[in-house]
XYZ file of C-alpha atoms in Angstrom:
726
model
C 3.568 24.953 -55.553
C -0.215 24.269 -54.192
C -2.266 26.871 -53.258
C -3.662 26.293 -49.301
C -7.191 25.893 -49.983
C -6.670 23.138 -53.123
C -4.061 21.701 -50.798
C -6.462 21.111 -48.121
C -9.165 19.307 -50.337
C -6.828 17.181 -51.954
C -5.078 16.398 -48.509
C -8.352 15.172 -47.191
C -9.228 13.186 -50.086
C -6.435 11.917 -51.641
C -3.218 11.502 -48.740
C -5.548 10.938 -46.316
C -7.906 7.849 -48.347
C -10.393 7.968 -45.387
C -14.040 8.504 -46.901
C -15.124 8.785 -43.729
C -13.196 12.041 -42.311
C -15.788 14.376 -42.631
C -17.046 12.021 -39.242
C -14.043 12.690 -37.605
C -13.497 14.555 -34.435
C -11.251 17.675 -35.582
C -8.620 16.268 -32.786
C -8.008 12.673 -34.739
C -7.672 14.194 -38.298
C -5.656 16.985 -36.887
C -3.518 14.291 -35.329
C -3.108 12.060 -38.655
C -2.313 15.624 -40.561
C 0.117 16.758 -38.428
C 2.059 13.101 -38.347
C 1.734 12.673 -42.072
C 3.679 16.230 -42.630
C 6.175 16.342 -39.691
C 9.032 17.735 -41.782
C 7.377 19.581 -44.985
C 4.907 22.069 -45.469
C 2.724 24.125 -48.592
C 4.225 27.155 -49.370
C 1.928 29.714 -50.491
C 2.376 30.987 -53.899
C 0.891 34.914 -52.865
C 0.552 37.282 -50.285
C -3.582 36.722 -50.298
C -3.076 32.827 -49.693
C -0.300 34.009 -46.344
C -3.322 36.674 -45.417
C -6.221 33.866 -45.657
C -3.785 31.472 -44.056
C -2.948 33.472 -41.153
C -7.011 35.086 -40.150
C -8.297 31.827 -39.204
C -4.871 30.486 -37.815
C -4.460 33.435 -35.979
C -8.570 33.393 -35.056
C -7.381 29.675 -33.614
C -4.575 30.965 -31.820
C -6.657 33.293 -29.724
C -9.204 30.853 -28.812
C -7.005 28.340 -26.737
C -4.513 27.071 -29.648
C -0.361 28.320 -29.644
C 0.023 31.870 -30.506
C 3.464 30.624 -32.283
C 1.524 29.197 -34.838
C 0.296 32.311 -36.549
C 4.137 34.020 -35.893
C 5.541 31.040 -37.981
C 2.808 31.696 -41.311
C 4.270 34.925 -41.026
C 7.720 35.093 -41.095
C 8.214 32.121 -42.892
C 4.983 31.630 -45.763
C 4.837 28.373 -45.135
C 2.698 26.099 -43.237
C 4.924 23.410 -41.429
C 4.130 20.010 -39.633
C 3.183 21.048 -36.321
C 0.447 23.604 -37.679
C -0.665 21.263 -40.184
C -3.130 19.786 -38.755
C -5.266 22.509 -37.115
C -4.636 24.973 -39.781
C -5.877 22.968 -42.651
C -8.892 21.785 -40.776
C -9.717 25.447 -40.174
C -9.176 26.749 -43.982
C -11.072 23.730 -45.085
C -14.180 23.595 -42.494
C -14.088 27.928 -43.443
C -14.410 27.077 -47.535
C -17.317 24.596 -46.577
C -19.098 27.215 -44.236
C -19.284 30.008 -46.204
C -16.443 32.142 -44.218
C -13.914 31.874 -47.105
C -14.417 32.796 -50.522
C -14.376 29.775 -53.171
C -11.608 29.712 -55.815
C -14.151 30.698 -58.638
C -15.135 33.563 -57.182
C -13.375 36.411 -55.032
C -11.961 36.503 -51.494
C -13.712 39.555 -50.631
C -16.864 39.735 -52.167
C -18.070 36.623 -50.137
C -16.418 37.776 -46.881
C -18.503 39.964 -44.602
C -16.457 42.273 -42.564
C -17.333 40.673 -39.156
C -16.088 37.346 -40.301
C -12.273 38.884 -40.338
C -10.274 39.327 -37.219
C -9.034 42.774 -38.035
C -10.638 45.624 -41.035
C -6.659 45.835 -41.951
C -7.216 42.519 -43.121
C -10.518 43.089 -44.751
C -9.043 46.237 -46.636
C -5.912 44.351 -47.864
C -8.073 41.387 -49.364
C -8.221 42.497 -53.131
C -11.367 42.274 -55.412
C -9.983 40.667 -57.886
C -11.559 37.877 -59.298
C -9.695 34.726 -59.398
C -9.493 31.904 -62.743
C -11.060 28.640 -62.388
C -8.869 25.916 -61.871
C -7.755 22.928 -64.792
C -9.409 19.922 -64.424
C -7.468 16.926 -62.648
C -5.550 14.220 -64.015
C -7.294 11.183 -65.213
C -6.235 8.791 -62.268
C -7.305 11.463 -59.846
C -10.729 11.468 -61.477
C -11.177 7.463 -61.265
C -10.568 7.894 -57.895
C -13.276 10.366 -57.359
C -15.393 8.210 -58.843
C -14.620 4.846 -56.892
C -14.762 7.039 -53.649
C -18.664 8.076 -54.177
C -21.491 6.310 -53.222
C -25.251 6.473 -53.400
C -25.033 8.189 -49.963
C -23.396 11.124 -51.217
C -25.710 12.236 -54.210
C -27.415 14.925 -52.038
C -24.211 17.010 -52.745
C -23.252 18.498 -55.846
C -20.092 16.479 -57.506
C -17.374 19.149 -58.846
C -14.201 17.928 -60.567
C -11.186 17.703 -58.460
C -8.991 20.614 -58.627
C -5.506 20.582 -60.267
C -2.517 20.884 -58.624
C -0.689 23.320 -60.978
C 0.198 27.314 -60.395
C -1.477 29.777 -59.209
C -1.527 32.729 -61.406
C -2.170 35.192 -58.186
C 0.835 37.959 -57.828
C 2.213 38.999 -54.635
C 1.728 42.485 -55.534
C -2.214 41.662 -55.297
C -2.183 43.502 -51.816
C 1.391 45.083 -50.772
C 4.239 46.081 -52.480
C 6.265 43.466 -50.405
C 5.518 39.645 -49.503
C 3.465 40.069 -46.131
C 6.368 39.066 -43.938
C 8.595 41.436 -45.268
C 6.056 44.210 -44.548
C 5.540 42.849 -40.830
C 9.033 43.182 -39.915
C 9.409 46.395 -41.692
C 6.839 47.730 -39.406
C 8.202 46.113 -36.352
C 11.497 47.116 -36.987
C 10.575 50.705 -38.005
C 8.627 50.914 -34.496
C 11.305 49.980 -32.454
C 13.838 51.822 -33.988
C 11.945 55.079 -34.069
C 10.630 54.679 -30.099
C 15.034 53.793 -29.297
C 15.647 56.968 -31.667
C 13.343 58.606 -29.049
C 14.344 57.523 -26.054
C 17.712 58.543 -26.479
C 17.332 62.241 -27.875
C 14.927 62.572 -24.486
C 17.155 61.224 -22.448
C 19.961 63.672 -23.642
C 17.638 66.698 -23.524
C 16.905 65.732 -19.971
C 20.710 65.716 -19.554
C 21.068 69.087 -21.139
C 17.729 70.795 -19.551
C 15.800 71.209 -23.019
C 12.186 71.185 -22.734
C 10.949 67.730 -24.254
C 8.363 69.768 -26.709
C 10.820 71.169 -28.555
C 11.646 69.028 -31.268
C 13.537 68.766 -34.824
C 12.509 67.460 -37.810
C 14.187 63.739 -37.043
C 12.383 63.601 -33.663
C 9.100 64.531 -35.616
C 9.943 62.077 -38.558
C 10.580 59.384 -35.701
C 6.979 60.275 -34.009
C 4.875 59.971 -36.692
C 7.088 56.722 -37.739
C 6.627 55.215 -34.569
C 2.660 55.864 -34.415
C 2.295 54.711 -38.073
C 3.607 51.533 -37.617
C 1.840 51.139 -34.133
C -1.434 51.701 -35.872
C -0.251 49.270 -38.257
C 0.605 46.428 -35.334
C -2.450 46.972 -33.909
C -4.942 46.822 -36.333
C -2.842 43.810 -37.601
C -2.453 42.152 -34.476
C -4.610 43.841 -31.466
C -8.294 44.330 -32.482
C -9.446 40.955 -32.785
C -7.450 39.779 -29.197
C -9.535 42.928 -27.876
C -12.709 41.887 -28.871
C -12.521 38.279 -28.046
C -11.593 39.756 -24.040
C -15.160 41.674 -24.187
C -17.490 40.137 -26.682
C -15.967 36.574 -25.438
C -16.669 34.021 -28.275
C -17.638 30.919 -28.378
C -14.489 28.511 -27.555
C -15.224 26.428 -30.933
C -16.923 28.840 -33.525
C -16.606 25.980 -36.075
C -18.631 23.446 -34.590
C -21.697 25.706 -33.696
C -24.910 24.974 -34.418
C -26.211 27.999 -34.857
C -23.213 29.095 -37.505
C -24.125 25.976 -39.657
C -27.984 26.935 -39.999
C -26.963 30.362 -41.127
C -24.228 28.510 -43.351
C -26.255 26.287 -44.787
C -28.851 29.049 -45.822
C -26.419 31.258 -47.169
C -25.054 28.371 -49.223
C -28.006 27.847 -51.127
C -28.542 31.604 -51.821
C -25.277 31.574 -53.043
C -25.581 28.544 -55.058
C -28.622 30.672 -56.751
C -26.169 32.492 -58.157
C -24.919 32.168 -62.041
C -21.210 31.598 -60.521
C -21.682 29.978 -57.086
C -19.184 30.529 -55.205
C -18.299 27.579 -53.405
C -18.422 25.488 -56.769
C -14.355 24.677 -56.692
C -14.317 22.876 -53.183
C -15.304 19.203 -53.856
C -18.347 18.561 -51.678
C -18.614 14.983 -52.664
C -17.035 13.197 -50.030
C -19.574 10.681 -48.045
C -21.122 11.558 -44.884
C -21.457 8.929 -41.951
C -24.062 9.187 -39.101
C -23.094 10.577 -36.266
C -23.576 6.976 -34.210
C -20.702 4.872 -36.241
C -17.534 4.564 -34.643
C -14.613 5.327 -36.736
C -11.324 3.661 -36.223
C -8.518 5.565 -37.336
C -4.619 5.011 -37.355
C -4.159 6.963 -33.987
C -6.726 5.169 -32.158
C -4.458 2.580 -30.615
C -6.151 1.795 -27.544
C -9.845 1.299 -28.609
C -11.878 1.753 -26.238
C -8.928 1.247 -23.333
C -8.027 4.576 -24.511
C -8.584 7.954 -22.385
C -11.739 10.309 -22.783
C -10.769 12.829 -25.777
C -9.409 16.085 -24.619
C -9.711 19.339 -25.849
C -7.465 20.887 -28.966
C -5.465 22.464 -26.275
C -4.503 19.641 -24.188
C -3.764 17.700 -27.688
C -1.473 20.351 -28.746
C 0.375 19.973 -25.570
C 0.420 16.162 -26.095
C 2.008 16.667 -29.784
C 4.664 18.959 -27.840
C 5.453 16.550 -25.513
C 5.798 13.395 -28.331
C 8.041 15.445 -30.308
C 10.285 16.562 -27.268
C 9.746 20.118 -27.694
C 8.029 20.094 -23.893
C 9.616 18.132 -21.098
C 7.423 15.895 -19.527
C 8.827 17.690 -15.954
C 8.029 20.777 -16.643
C 4.101 19.900 -16.871
C 2.856 20.657 -13.702
C 5.239 24.400 -13.476
C 3.630 25.193 -16.838
C 0.006 24.414 -16.708
C -0.519 25.190 -12.803
C -2.893 21.779 -12.874
C -1.191 18.633 -11.392
C -4.640 16.525 -12.504
C -4.309 17.752 -15.919
C -0.782 17.674 -16.191
C -0.700 13.877 -15.131
C -3.140 12.767 -17.604
C -1.404 14.686 -20.444
C 1.929 13.316 -19.989
C 0.018 9.682 -19.341
C -1.719 10.014 -22.932
C 2.101 11.137 -24.642
C 3.539 7.919 -23.173
C 0.624 5.955 -24.283
C 1.644 7.260 -28.110
C 5.147 7.014 -27.666
C 5.354 3.196 -26.144
C 2.438 2.146 -28.235
C 1.157 0.520 -24.816
C -2.126 0.868 -22.693
C -1.862 1.800 -19.031
C -5.581 1.510 -19.093
C -5.351 -0.435 -16.079
C -3.801 2.113 -14.343
C -5.868 4.450 -12.339
C -5.758 8.169 -12.785
C -8.487 9.626 -11.591
C -9.472 9.406 -7.788
C -5.817 11.329 -6.692
C -4.742 14.055 -5.235
C -1.953 15.139 -7.294
C -1.203 18.239 -5.608
C -0.410 16.820 -2.240
C 3.007 14.907 -3.789
C 3.863 18.516 -5.651
C 7.758 18.547 -4.579
C 7.505 15.881 -2.251
C 6.791 12.133 -2.914
C 6.636 11.825 -6.543
C 7.934 13.633 -9.956
C 6.338 13.156 -13.232
C 3.515 10.892 -12.007
C 1.132 9.282 -14.679
C -1.511 7.541 -12.245
C -1.628 5.528 -8.539
C -1.103 1.804 -7.967
C -3.610 0.590 -5.982
C -2.952 -1.857 -3.233
C -5.169 -3.951 -0.938
C -5.083 -2.937 2.620
C -5.754 -5.319 5.367
C -5.870 -5.519 9.322
C -3.906 -7.105 12.007
C -5.488 -7.600 15.493
C -6.007 -6.337 17.340
C -1.847 -6.860 18.783
C -2.229 -6.070 22.352
C 1.191 -4.542 22.990
C 2.164 -2.628 26.518
C -1.543 -2.754 27.811
C -3.026 -0.895 24.656
C -4.898 -2.679 21.326
C -3.929 -1.907 17.972
C -5.708 -2.691 15.080
C -2.162 -2.853 12.206
C -2.814 -2.072 8.870
C -0.498 -3.754 6.136
C -0.835 -3.003 2.626
C 0.523 -6.286 0.758
C -0.546 -8.225 -2.170
C 0.606 -11.394 -1.071
C -2.008 -13.834 0.554
C -2.110 -15.467 3.784
C 0.204 -12.526 5.686
C -1.947 -10.516 6.828
C -4.064 -13.459 8.022
C -0.863 -15.362 9.263
C -0.258 -12.009 11.342
C -3.618 -12.156 13.101
C -3.378 -15.418 13.818
C -0.022 -14.850 15.889
C -2.300 -11.173 16.891
C -4.506 -13.822 18.582
C -1.859 -16.069 20.418
C -0.507 -13.047 21.982
C -3.832 -11.784 22.908
C -4.679 -14.943 24.459
C -1.697 -15.213 26.677
C -1.674 -11.785 27.993
C 0.027 -9.060 25.338
C 3.396 -8.461 24.394
C 5.635 -5.625 26.284
C 8.073 -3.539 24.163
C 11.367 -1.610 25.445
C 12.763 1.298 23.351
C 16.791 1.036 23.433
C 18.103 3.558 21.091
C 16.670 6.567 19.100
C 18.940 8.210 16.525
C 19.251 9.090 12.900
C 22.706 8.890 11.835
C 24.378 10.032 8.744
C 28.366 9.618 7.942
C 29.862 12.372 5.462
C 33.643 11.328 3.876
C 36.659 13.682 3.984
C 39.588 13.398 3.097
C 43.190 15.057 4.030
C 46.779 15.084 2.130
C 48.161 12.744 4.813
C 46.961 10.147 7.107
C 48.344 12.385 10.162
C 45.770 15.103 9.637
C 43.073 12.991 8.999
C 43.564 11.248 12.742
C 43.893 14.873 14.306
C 40.468 15.339 12.996
C 39.120 12.188 14.726
C 41.035 12.765 17.771
C 39.334 16.034 17.896
C 35.847 15.135 17.353
C 35.706 12.393 19.768
C 37.203 14.742 22.046
C 34.760 15.326 25.142
C 35.604 19.244 25.622
C 34.359 19.671 22.148
C 31.366 17.890 21.532
C 29.333 20.672 23.488
C 30.368 23.155 20.698
C 29.892 20.720 17.698
C 26.472 20.212 19.082
C 25.453 23.853 18.820
C 26.443 23.993 15.692
C 24.926 21.001 14.964
C 21.421 21.926 16.467
C 21.102 24.900 14.677
C 19.521 22.658 11.371
C 16.067 22.307 13.754
C 14.457 22.807 16.456
C 13.826 19.182 17.253
C 17.542 17.870 16.019
C 19.729 17.227 18.958
C 23.208 15.590 18.067
C 23.457 12.619 20.297
C 27.557 11.455 18.979
C 30.119 11.102 16.374
C 31.665 7.914 15.515
C 35.099 8.102 13.183
C 36.536 5.525 11.207
C 39.898 5.947 9.255
C 40.975 3.892 5.901
C 44.448 5.712 5.458
C 44.284 9.596 4.360
C 40.118 9.549 4.482
C 37.680 9.870 7.259
C 34.414 8.355 8.276
C 32.542 10.790 10.316
C 29.157 8.907 11.678
C 27.088 11.561 13.196
C 23.834 10.336 15.642
C 21.165 12.788 16.315
C 17.651 12.849 17.755
C 14.904 13.831 14.964
C 11.538 14.400 16.776
C 8.592 12.618 15.297
C 10.362 12.625 11.592
C 12.146 9.684 10.188
C 14.962 12.260 10.159
C 17.584 11.802 6.842
C 17.059 15.064 6.211
C 16.994 17.270 9.186
C 20.756 15.431 10.053
C 22.254 16.393 6.469
C 21.506 19.788 7.682
C 23.298 19.422 10.896
C 26.129 17.494 8.991
C 26.613 20.093 6.654
C 26.615 23.267 9.349
C 29.206 21.211 11.043
C 31.327 20.541 7.678
C 31.287 24.247 7.139
C 32.380 25.003 10.987
C 35.344 22.643 10.505
C 36.588 23.839 7.470
C 37.635 27.391 9.411
C 40.527 24.588 11.661
C 41.116 22.512 9.074
C 41.151 24.026 5.752
C 42.719 21.122 3.892
C 39.983 19.035 4.308
C 38.172 17.948 1.568
C 34.326 16.702 1.791
C 34.443 13.793 -0.903
C 30.499 13.275 -0.212
C 27.473 14.207 2.731
C 27.154 10.693 2.472
C 29.768 8.227 2.709
C 27.862 5.145 3.192
C 29.291 4.308 7.217
C 25.700 5.612 8.100
C 24.830 2.828 6.528
C 21.008 3.848 4.556
C 19.406 1.424 2.256
C 21.852 -1.464 2.522
C 22.792 -4.458 4.604
C 25.076 -3.282 7.009
C 26.751 -4.459 10.483
C 27.315 -0.771 11.790
C 23.533 -0.723 11.733
C 23.152 -4.919 13.083
C 25.505 -3.348 16.066
C 25.539 0.600 16.546
C 21.911 0.717 15.603
C 20.214 3.242 13.246
C 17.006 5.063 13.851
C 14.705 3.465 16.981
C 16.366 0.176 18.446
C 13.400 -1.878 20.053
C 12.708 -5.157 21.707
C 9.369 -6.834 22.061
C 8.721 -9.774 23.612
C 5.875 -11.958 24.801
C 5.069 -15.494 26.793
C 2.854 -17.513 24.928
C 0.929 -20.112 27.130
C 0.936 -23.813 26.207
C -2.650 -24.055 25.629
C -2.741 -21.492 23.178
C 0.417 -22.952 21.152
C -1.621 -26.042 21.172
C -4.597 -24.749 20.348
C -4.556 -21.428 18.579
C -0.855 -22.337 16.690
C -1.103 -25.831 16.479
C 1.973 -26.874 17.713
C 4.162 -27.717 20.712
C 6.590 -25.739 22.460
C 9.353 -28.131 21.936
C 8.630 -27.714 18.183
C 8.786 -24.515 18.025
C 12.152 -24.292 20.228
C 14.110 -26.578 18.254
C 12.768 -25.162 14.613
C 13.926 -21.635 15.659
C 17.575 -22.904 16.818
C 18.007 -24.738 13.613
C 16.575 -22.537 11.174
C 16.472 -18.675 12.517
C 20.020 -19.259 14.201
C 21.989 -22.244 12.535
C 20.268 -21.865 9.219
C 20.930 -18.235 8.963
C 24.777 -18.832 10.297
C 25.282 -21.195 7.772
C 23.772 -18.577 5.158
C 26.366 -16.211 6.090
C 23.461 -13.431 7.092
C 23.701 -10.254 8.176
C 21.001 -9.212 10.951
C 18.521 -11.900 8.998
C 18.068 -14.431 11.586
C 14.309 -14.478 11.508
C 12.052 -16.239 9.822
C 10.110 -13.355 7.540
C 10.497 -9.924 9.752
C 11.010 -8.003 6.074
C 7.320 -9.298 5.111
C 5.662 -7.300 7.756
C 7.416 -4.415 8.097
C 7.475 -3.522 4.233
C 3.712 -4.192 4.566
C 2.990 -1.912 7.439
C 5.754 0.652 5.753
C 3.657 1.089 2.685
C 0.681 1.504 4.573
C 1.439 4.154 6.346
C 3.722 6.117 4.197
C 7.038 5.061 5.293
C 10.077 4.910 2.842
C 9.661 1.149 1.453
C 13.832 0.841 0.692
C 14.367 1.572 4.566
C 13.125 -2.106 4.857
C 16.326 -3.577 3.886
C 17.932 -2.332 6.789
C 14.829 -1.822 9.369
C 14.107 -5.513 8.726
C 17.245 -6.491 10.656
C 15.939 -8.423 13.447
C 16.764 -12.027 15.632
C 13.958 -13.603 16.961
C 14.675 -15.446 19.693
C 12.431 -18.693 21.343
C 12.639 -20.433 24.236
C 10.693 -23.211 26.901
C 9.930 -21.429 30.318
C 7.387 -22.027 33.068
C 9.411 -25.567 33.334
C 8.577 -26.266 29.422
C 5.276 -25.638 29.683
C 5.140 -21.326 28.180
C 7.135 -20.461 25.445
C 9.186 -16.840 25.873
C 9.123 -15.621 22.330
C 11.063 -11.998 21.873
C 12.463 -10.115 18.720
C 15.360 -7.863 18.920
C 15.234 -4.912 15.505
C 17.854 -2.481 16.427
C 16.962 -0.476 13.262
C 13.669 0.695 12.532
C 13.799 3.940 10.500
C 10.022 5.154 10.852
C 8.442 8.577 11.066
C 5.044 10.179 11.438
C 5.474 13.751 9.919
C 7.176 14.222 6.395
C 7.447 12.251 3.280
C 4.542 9.756 2.550
C 2.844 10.343 5.866
C 1.180 13.395 4.696
C -0.626 11.541 2.089
C -4.768 10.953 2.494
C -4.649 6.906 2.739
C -0.996 6.724 4.740
C -1.805 9.474 6.758
C -5.497 7.292 7.685
C -3.557 4.390 8.423
C -1.502 6.265 11.033
C -4.678 8.070 12.854
C -5.714 4.224 12.753
C -2.889 3.600 15.261
C -3.185 7.084 16.845
C 0.448 8.335 15.986
C -0.857 10.554 13.529
C 1.491 13.529 12.976
C 3.931 15.110 15.642
C 3.364 14.578 19.474
C 2.480 17.958 20.775
C 3.160 16.594 24.784
C 6.819 15.027 24.093
C 8.810 14.963 20.841
C 9.516 11.931 19.007
C 6.647 9.830 21.342
C 4.580 9.191 18.207
C 7.462 7.914 15.856
C 8.952 5.573 19.071
C 5.478 4.176 19.390
C 4.829 3.154 15.711
C 8.232 1.643 15.784
C 7.290 -0.403 18.983
C 3.761 -1.554 17.030
C 6.329 -2.554 14.038
C 8.405 -4.911 15.969
C 4.787 -6.203 17.738
C 3.400 -7.031 14.276
C 6.788 -8.854 13.496
C 6.351 -10.718 16.708
C 3.300 -11.521 15.853
C 4.323 -12.411 12.424
C 7.316 -14.657 13.273
C 5.705 -16.371 16.126
C 2.376 -17.250 13.687
C 4.584 -18.222 10.662
C 7.412 -20.615 12.562
C 4.181 -22.566 14.122
C 3.350 -23.095 10.386
C 6.493 -24.695 9.504
C 6.368 -26.848 12.876
C 3.063 -27.947 12.276
C 3.920 -28.889 8.543
C 1.052 -26.500 7.374
C 2.653 -24.081 5.102
C 2.120 -25.835 1.798
C -1.645 -26.383 2.645
C -2.395 -22.943 3.877
C -0.695 -21.171 0.733
C -2.519 -23.806 -1.412
C -5.804 -22.345 -0.013
C -5.552 -19.040 0.830
C -2.500 -17.574 -1.754
C -3.635 -18.976 -5.146
C -6.467 -17.534 -7.044
C -9.202 -19.433 -8.269
C -9.504 -17.112 -11.551
C -8.929 -18.153 -15.033
C -6.603 -15.110 -15.291
C -5.867 -15.321 -19.059
C -9.186 -15.156 -19.800
C -9.589 -12.376 -17.336
C -6.604 -10.435 -19.379
C -8.595 -10.927 -22.634
C -12.355 -9.861 -21.465
């Protein structure tokens, strides 16, 4: 077995094989040690070793490290991998700074009582002088000589310490090993307290005075008091002192302590038997400005700033799987700190850098519990402005978050053409979010019975009252059913105010299903959503029946504007629209895709305003129509979009950036005058932006300018390979 001071010295010098270890930060060295000794540990030969290890590990624990570390040392008498990093550094630094006695002296002679966590521990340390260690093996001596350089001659080299057993016995301090002594006093304290509580309960029941005690009760009282004093002296005194005196966060790095310890060392070196002779301090030290590259430092300059020792311990816990990554926010109470720790743990697990993903500059509290789980940063997407879009007599500057070149410019050109032609008009046809659960019965007849019950107008009022309890804005509009054998699909449609409304309608549907269970006890609810809604999937039911907001937007573009701004003709646009958007889409078997690129504009506006980007699937259902009017001189263009799913409250709309974009459009938050007005206006603006985008892209295709414009605006002139390597 290895003495722990010997182990600290030899581990740092020979196992790490890093001559510049003294210049490394404690966090870097601690991580290296923990990685090397994950599964193994060093068991101490005597009670003295356990006591000394516990003192410094416990002191570190009270100053911000894990309280489980000293308990593991006490109960097992062994340092394990997770504790190696900090405990070895603490013990070795303590020896170098005059806090721990050297191996050729005694434990107690060199230790002032003020440096102990507890006076009881100071009393437990024996005054016995320990034997000097034998010399090291020849190969270790040769390695030691090779590691010395001229820069280390200021230190007085000594011979390395051998790895043989220590002659000190466990009876030097206590009759039992320390972990057994602690277990004994813990057991004694709780047993005595339990015995006294039971006795006092019996006295209360029998109306016996509590001050009348028996011999066994006196023994129990004395045992509880004695064990309490022992435990208080062992665990409590330094904790109280740390609260009252509030020592420095890192006593080992204190400059004043280092100066004081250097003076003590010089005084001690003048004695006949120097206290620090056993620890080899002949290692080379580097100037503070030197750059140290370790095995753990994977990303060099790209790496995050050095974290505190407490954060480093949490990171190691996440990496080893002891702490779930998803629980960091609740455990730490600091979302920004949790994201930083999770990010660093991810980099260490994968070996990949996240240096290009920003971390700072974002309010992580705002997404907790509503937008994103386990964040490690945020993605930057540029936001461009198209417009002004003249729609229904008002001008709107449309924010578009996209990384596709030409998209904002093209939409902006369409807005200009609409504005010069007098603007566009929009009509809202329908406003209702849907949810369709699937239920199953024993027979198809029972499923048909429920279908007839739900579609009976006489039952609608009752169902509406039950449904509307879910929210003060929810209003049930209708229920349509589809049967497949003994399975029934119920498509509920309801008004949801300014919210997109998925959660609102789901709660209302659950209320109705609970209500129907009383009349249809054999109904088996398979799922709250049966895909007859249909959400985030292209579906004919949305194309025909609509979902969310159904909007039609139109404009008449003057012939002069078509020629001068759009650089094409009315006849070319009409012909291209028929052959591309109508015939071409039909040939492809498109479902709701009778347009040029409606999803481009929908996605860009959705991301900028905090909508659900996945609902772009059904929201982009659009048919674009173009027709020559006014004797063929002007162009009538329209877009019909039956399922625009937007909201101005809830979800991503509450984030600062997205909220600013909604405020730009004048639709931020809920409408106080008319519930749902803001979300309906936002849907109309989306349709107007799609109209502008369709008009501009179709013109570019008709004029043969698509490839030319993309080569000009959608191609980077930078050498990406050089930029990545720089």
